[in-house]
Short mmCIF file of C-alpha atoms in Angstrom, two decimals:
data_model
loop_
_atom_site.label_atom_id
_atom_site.label_comp_id
_atom_site.label_asym_id
_atom_site.label_seq_id
_atom_site.Cartn_x
_atom_site.Cartn_y
_atom_site.Cartn_z
CA GLN S 1 29.88 16.73 7.25
CA GLN S 2 30.68 13.18 6.24
CA GLN S 3 33.82 14.18 4.34
CA VAL S 4 37.39 13.46 5.24
CA LYS S 5 39.79 15.92 3.62
CA GLN S 6 43.25 14.56 2.87
CA SER S 7 46.39 16.42 1.84
CA PRO S 8 48.66 16.58 0.01
CA GLN S 9 47.42 14.85 -3.13
CA SER S 10 50.98 13.77 -3.94
CA LEU S 11 54.24 13.78 -2.02
CA ILE S 12 57.86 13.23 -2.99
CA VAL S 13 60.32 12.44 -0.21
CA GLN S 14 63.98 11.55 -0.20
CA LYS S 15 64.98 8.16 1.14
CA GLY S 16 65.49 8.43 4.88
CA GLY S 17 63.24 11.45 5.20
CA ILE S 18 59.94 11.86 7.01
CA SER S 19 56.68 11.60 5.07
CA ILE S 20 53.70 13.43 6.55
CA ILE S 21 50.12 13.09 5.33
CA ASN S 22 47.30 15.04 6.91
CA CYS S 23 43.57 14.46 7.23
CA ALA S 24 40.78 16.59 8.65
CA TYR S 25 37.16 15.78 9.41
CA GLU S 26 34.03 17.63 10.51
CA ASN S 27 31.78 14.94 11.99
CA THR S 28 32.62 14.61 15.68
CA ALA S 29 30.78 11.29 15.78
CA PHE S 30 33.70 9.64 13.96
CA ASP S 31 35.57 7.52 16.48
CA TYR S 32 37.76 5.17 14.48
CA PHE S 33 40.47 6.39 12.11
CA PRO S 34 42.40 3.84 10.02
CA TRP S 35 45.08 4.39 7.44
CA TYR S 36 45.33 2.15 4.40
CA GLN S 37 48.32 1.62 2.10
CA GLN S 38 47.68 0.61 -1.49
CA PHE S 39 50.23 -0.48 -4.08
CA PRO S 40 49.35 -0.30 -7.79
CA GLY S 41 47.07 -3.13 -8.84
CA LYS S 42 46.56 -4.33 -5.25
CA GLY S 43 43.87 -3.93 -2.66
CA PRO S 44 44.26 -1.49 0.24
CA ALA S 45 46.03 -2.93 3.28
CA LEU S 46 45.27 -1.73 6.80
CA LEU S 47 48.42 -0.01 8.04
CA ILE S 48 47.56 1.46 11.42
CA ALA S 49 44.46 2.79 13.15
CA ILE S 50 43.65 5.02 16.10
CA ARG S 51 40.70 5.89 18.30
CA PRO S 52 40.29 9.44 19.67
CA ASP S 53 41.04 8.49 23.29
CA VAL S 54 44.77 8.55 22.47
CA SER S 55 46.82 11.30 20.86
CA GLU S 56 49.47 9.15 19.24
CA LYS S 57 49.98 5.57 18.15
CA LYS S 58 53.23 4.15 16.83
CA GLU S 59 53.90 0.93 14.97
CA GLY S 60 57.44 0.59 13.74
CA ARG S 61 58.21 3.49 11.40
CA PHE S 62 54.53 4.51 11.17
CA THR S 63 52.94 6.94 13.63
CA ILE S 64 49.45 8.40 13.77
CA SER S 65 49.08 11.72 15.54
CA PHE S 66 45.55 12.68 16.55
CA ASN S 67 44.30 16.13 17.54
CA LYS S 68 40.72 15.79 18.72
CA SER S 69 40.12 19.50 19.32
CA ALA S 70 41.33 20.40 15.83
CA LYS S 71 39.58 17.38 14.29
CA GLN S 72 42.77 16.44 12.49
CA PHE S 73 44.94 13.36 12.29
CA SER S 74 48.12 12.64 10.43
CA LEU S 75 50.36 9.80 9.36
CA HIS S 76 54.11 10.12 9.81
CA ILE S 77 56.46 7.69 8.08
CA MET S 78 59.91 7.87 9.59
CA ASP S 79 63.04 6.88 7.64
CA SER S 80 60.98 6.64 4.43
CA GLN S 81 62.09 3.92 2.02
CA PRO S 82 61.48 3.42 -1.71
CA GLY S 83 59.33 0.41 -0.77
CA ASP S 84 56.94 2.81 0.99
CA SER S 85 56.03 4.34 -2.39
CA ALA S 86 52.29 3.76 -2.60
CA THR S 87 48.97 5.55 -2.28
CA TYR S 88 47.83 6.18 1.27
CA PHE S 89 44.19 6.64 2.26
CA CYS S 90 42.99 7.94 5.58
CA ALA S 91 39.49 6.97 6.62
CA ALA S 92 36.99 7.51 9.40
CA ARG S 93 34.05 5.57 10.75
CA ILE S 94 31.35 5.88 13.38
CA SER S 95 31.36 2.86 15.68
CA GLY S 96 28.30 1.32 17.24
CA ALA S 97 25.26 -0.62 16.19
CA GLY S 98 24.69 -0.53 12.47
CA SER S 99 28.03 1.02 11.63
CA TYR S 100 29.83 -0.26 8.61
CA GLN S 101 30.87 2.51 6.30
CA LEU S 102 34.38 3.81 6.02
CA THR S 103 34.57 7.40 4.79
CA PHE S 104 37.81 7.65 2.83
CA GLY S 105 40.00 10.62 2.07
CA LYS S 106 40.91 11.10 -1.59
CA GLY S 107 44.35 9.57 -1.18
CA THR S 108 47.98 10.68 -1.26
CA LYS S 109 50.43 9.25 -3.73
CA LEU S 110 53.79 8.96 -2.01
CA SER S 111 57.01 8.60 -4.00
CA VAL S 112 60.22 7.95 -2.07
CA ILE S 113 63.25 8.63 -4.22
CA PRO S 114 66.71 7.17 -3.55
CA ASP B 1 44.52 -18.42 6.57
CA THR B 2 44.57 -14.67 7.07
CA GLU B 3 43.71 -13.29 3.67
CA VAL B 4 40.89 -12.45 1.36
CA THR B 5 41.22 -13.99 -2.10
CA GLN B 6 39.53 -12.85 -5.28
CA THR B 7 39.16 -14.45 -8.68
CA PRO B 8 39.73 -13.73 -11.44
CA LYS B 9 42.53 -11.18 -11.21
CA HIS B 10 41.59 -9.67 -14.56
CA LEU B 11 38.37 -9.83 -16.54
CA VAL B 12 37.50 -8.40 -19.93
CA MET B 13 33.87 -8.59 -20.97
CA GLY B 14 31.54 -7.22 -23.57
CA MET B 15 28.42 -5.26 -22.74
CA THR B 16 26.17 -8.26 -23.46
CA ASN B 17 28.17 -10.78 -21.43
CA LYS B 18 27.30 -12.32 -18.08
CA LYS B 19 30.20 -12.93 -15.73
CA SER B 20 30.81 -13.38 -12.01
CA LEU B 21 33.46 -12.23 -9.58
CA LYS B 22 34.32 -14.45 -6.64
CA CYS B 23 35.62 -13.61 -3.18
CA GLU B 24 36.62 -16.03 -0.43
CA GLN B 25 37.84 -15.74 3.14
CA HIS B 26 38.51 -18.37 5.79
CA MET B 27 39.05 -16.08 8.78
CA GLY B 28 35.59 -16.70 10.22
CA HIS B 29 34.54 -13.16 9.38
CA ARG B 30 30.79 -12.61 9.31
CA ALA B 31 30.72 -9.34 7.36
CA MET B 32 31.74 -9.09 3.72
CA TYR B 33 31.80 -6.13 1.39
CA TRP B 34 32.04 -5.23 -2.29
CA TYR B 35 33.75 -1.99 -3.27
CA LYS B 36 34.38 -0.36 -6.63
CA GLN B 37 37.54 1.67 -7.15
CA LYS B 38 38.24 3.87 -10.14
CA ALA B 39 41.78 4.96 -10.96
CA LYS B 40 43.25 7.50 -8.52
CA LYS B 41 40.09 7.44 -6.39
CA PRO B 42 39.27 5.89 -3.01
CA PRO B 43 37.14 2.73 -2.82
CA GLU B 44 33.37 3.25 -3.02
CA LEU B 45 31.14 0.92 -1.04
CA MET B 46 28.65 -1.08 -3.10
CA PHE B 47 27.21 -3.84 -0.89
CA VAL B 48 27.52 -5.14 2.66
CA TYR B 49 26.61 -8.63 3.81
CA SER B 50 26.29 -9.40 7.48
CA TYR B 51 25.75 -13.01 8.53
CA GLU B 52 25.07 -13.91 4.91
CA LYS B 53 22.26 -11.38 4.64
CA LEU B 54 22.42 -8.30 2.44
CA SER B 55 22.31 -5.37 4.82
CA ILE B 56 23.46 -2.49 2.67
CA ASN B 57 22.98 -1.72 -1.02
CA GLU B 58 24.45 1.66 -1.81
CA SER B 59 22.07 2.45 -4.68
CA VAL B 60 23.99 0.21 -7.04
CA PRO B 61 22.46 -0.42 -10.51
CA SER B 62 20.70 -3.76 -10.91
CA ARG B 63 23.26 -4.89 -13.49
CA PHE B 64 25.36 -5.71 -10.41
CA SER B 65 23.89 -8.57 -8.38
CA PRO B 66 25.59 -9.77 -5.20
CA GLU B 67 25.24 -13.21 -3.68
CA CYS B 68 26.53 -14.71 -0.44
CA PRO B 69 26.18 -18.54 -0.68
CA ASN B 70 27.82 -19.12 2.71
CA SER B 71 29.86 -17.35 5.36
CA SER B 72 33.12 -17.75 3.43
CA LEU B 73 32.03 -16.86 -0.09
CA LEU B 74 30.82 -13.70 -1.77
CA ASN B 75 29.98 -13.40 -5.45
CA LEU B 76 29.22 -10.44 -7.66
CA HIS B 77 27.22 -11.29 -10.77
CA LEU B 78 27.63 -8.93 -13.69
CA HIS B 79 25.23 -8.49 -16.60
CA ALA B 80 24.85 -5.87 -19.33
CA LEU B 81 27.61 -3.68 -17.95
CA GLN B 82 28.65 -0.36 -19.43
CA PRO B 83 32.21 0.76 -20.30
CA GLU B 84 32.07 3.19 -17.35
CA ASP B 85 31.79 0.17 -15.04
CA SER B 86 35.42 -0.64 -15.81
CA ALA B 87 37.24 -0.46 -12.48
CA LEU B 88 39.01 -2.44 -9.78
CA TYR B 89 36.42 -4.41 -7.80
CA LEU B 90 37.50 -5.05 -4.25
CA CYS B 91 36.14 -7.49 -1.75
CA ALA B 92 36.69 -6.97 1.97
CA SER B 93 35.75 -8.80 5.13
CA SER B 94 35.63 -8.06 8.84
CA GLN B 95 34.88 -10.01 12.01
CA HIS B 96 31.63 -8.12 12.29
CA ARG B 97 30.47 -4.89 10.70
CA ASN B 98 32.09 -2.88 13.46
CA ASN B 99 35.60 -4.33 13.08
CA GLU B 100 38.63 -3.68 10.91
CA GLN B 101 38.09 -4.42 7.24
CA PHE B 102 40.61 -6.51 5.34
CA PHE B 103 40.71 -6.13 1.58
CA GLY B 104 41.43 -8.65 -1.14
CA PRO B 105 43.70 -7.88 -4.11
CA GLY B 106 40.79 -6.99 -6.36
CA THR B 107 39.58 -7.95 -9.83
CA ARG B 108 40.51 -5.54 -12.62
CA LEU B 109 37.40 -5.39 -14.82
CA THR B 110 37.39 -3.97 -18.32
CA VAL B 111 34.07 -3.59 -20.16
CA LEU B 112 34.39 -3.19 -23.92
#
């Protein structure tokens, strides 16, 4: 019940295309859903995050779509660029007193080809 | 200063060595974390410090020993490691435990 399932494991997209990564969870107590971007040899960087009181959040070319009833959320990268090639992790956390732990998906390796 | 720094970037050690990893942040964050990340896997939480006190130890072997000397510094002391401990060790910090976590670049550790 603590798992976050992420798909696909790897993704190849043409430059200018849309990259879509999906995550699903079971625990309805999760109420904070961040996405992290990680380049090889670097630490994960917080990209964008959403709480379940909104269905969509957009920051530049990155959009999170959230479907509370389906317990799914996804990351859309519009106009994908070669510089977006990285591993993306979705995560989930329960807020409130004592919370600390991010439950990560297994990651998606995105390759954007020219 | 809006980043988490980690030293060294790379570390190679033998199984009998003692070494330390260092993490520093000057964002006024009061929660700091150590994670371990194996290749092609997500980060795994090891330790959480909140207000310089160890609040979470995720059943990590005693050959890993964390230390938080002050609110800006976090160390991870290593002793008698095994080759399977080779990984990227990430430090993170957040305003408090309930806030966004910001990761450092990591230390790539190789145990021979």
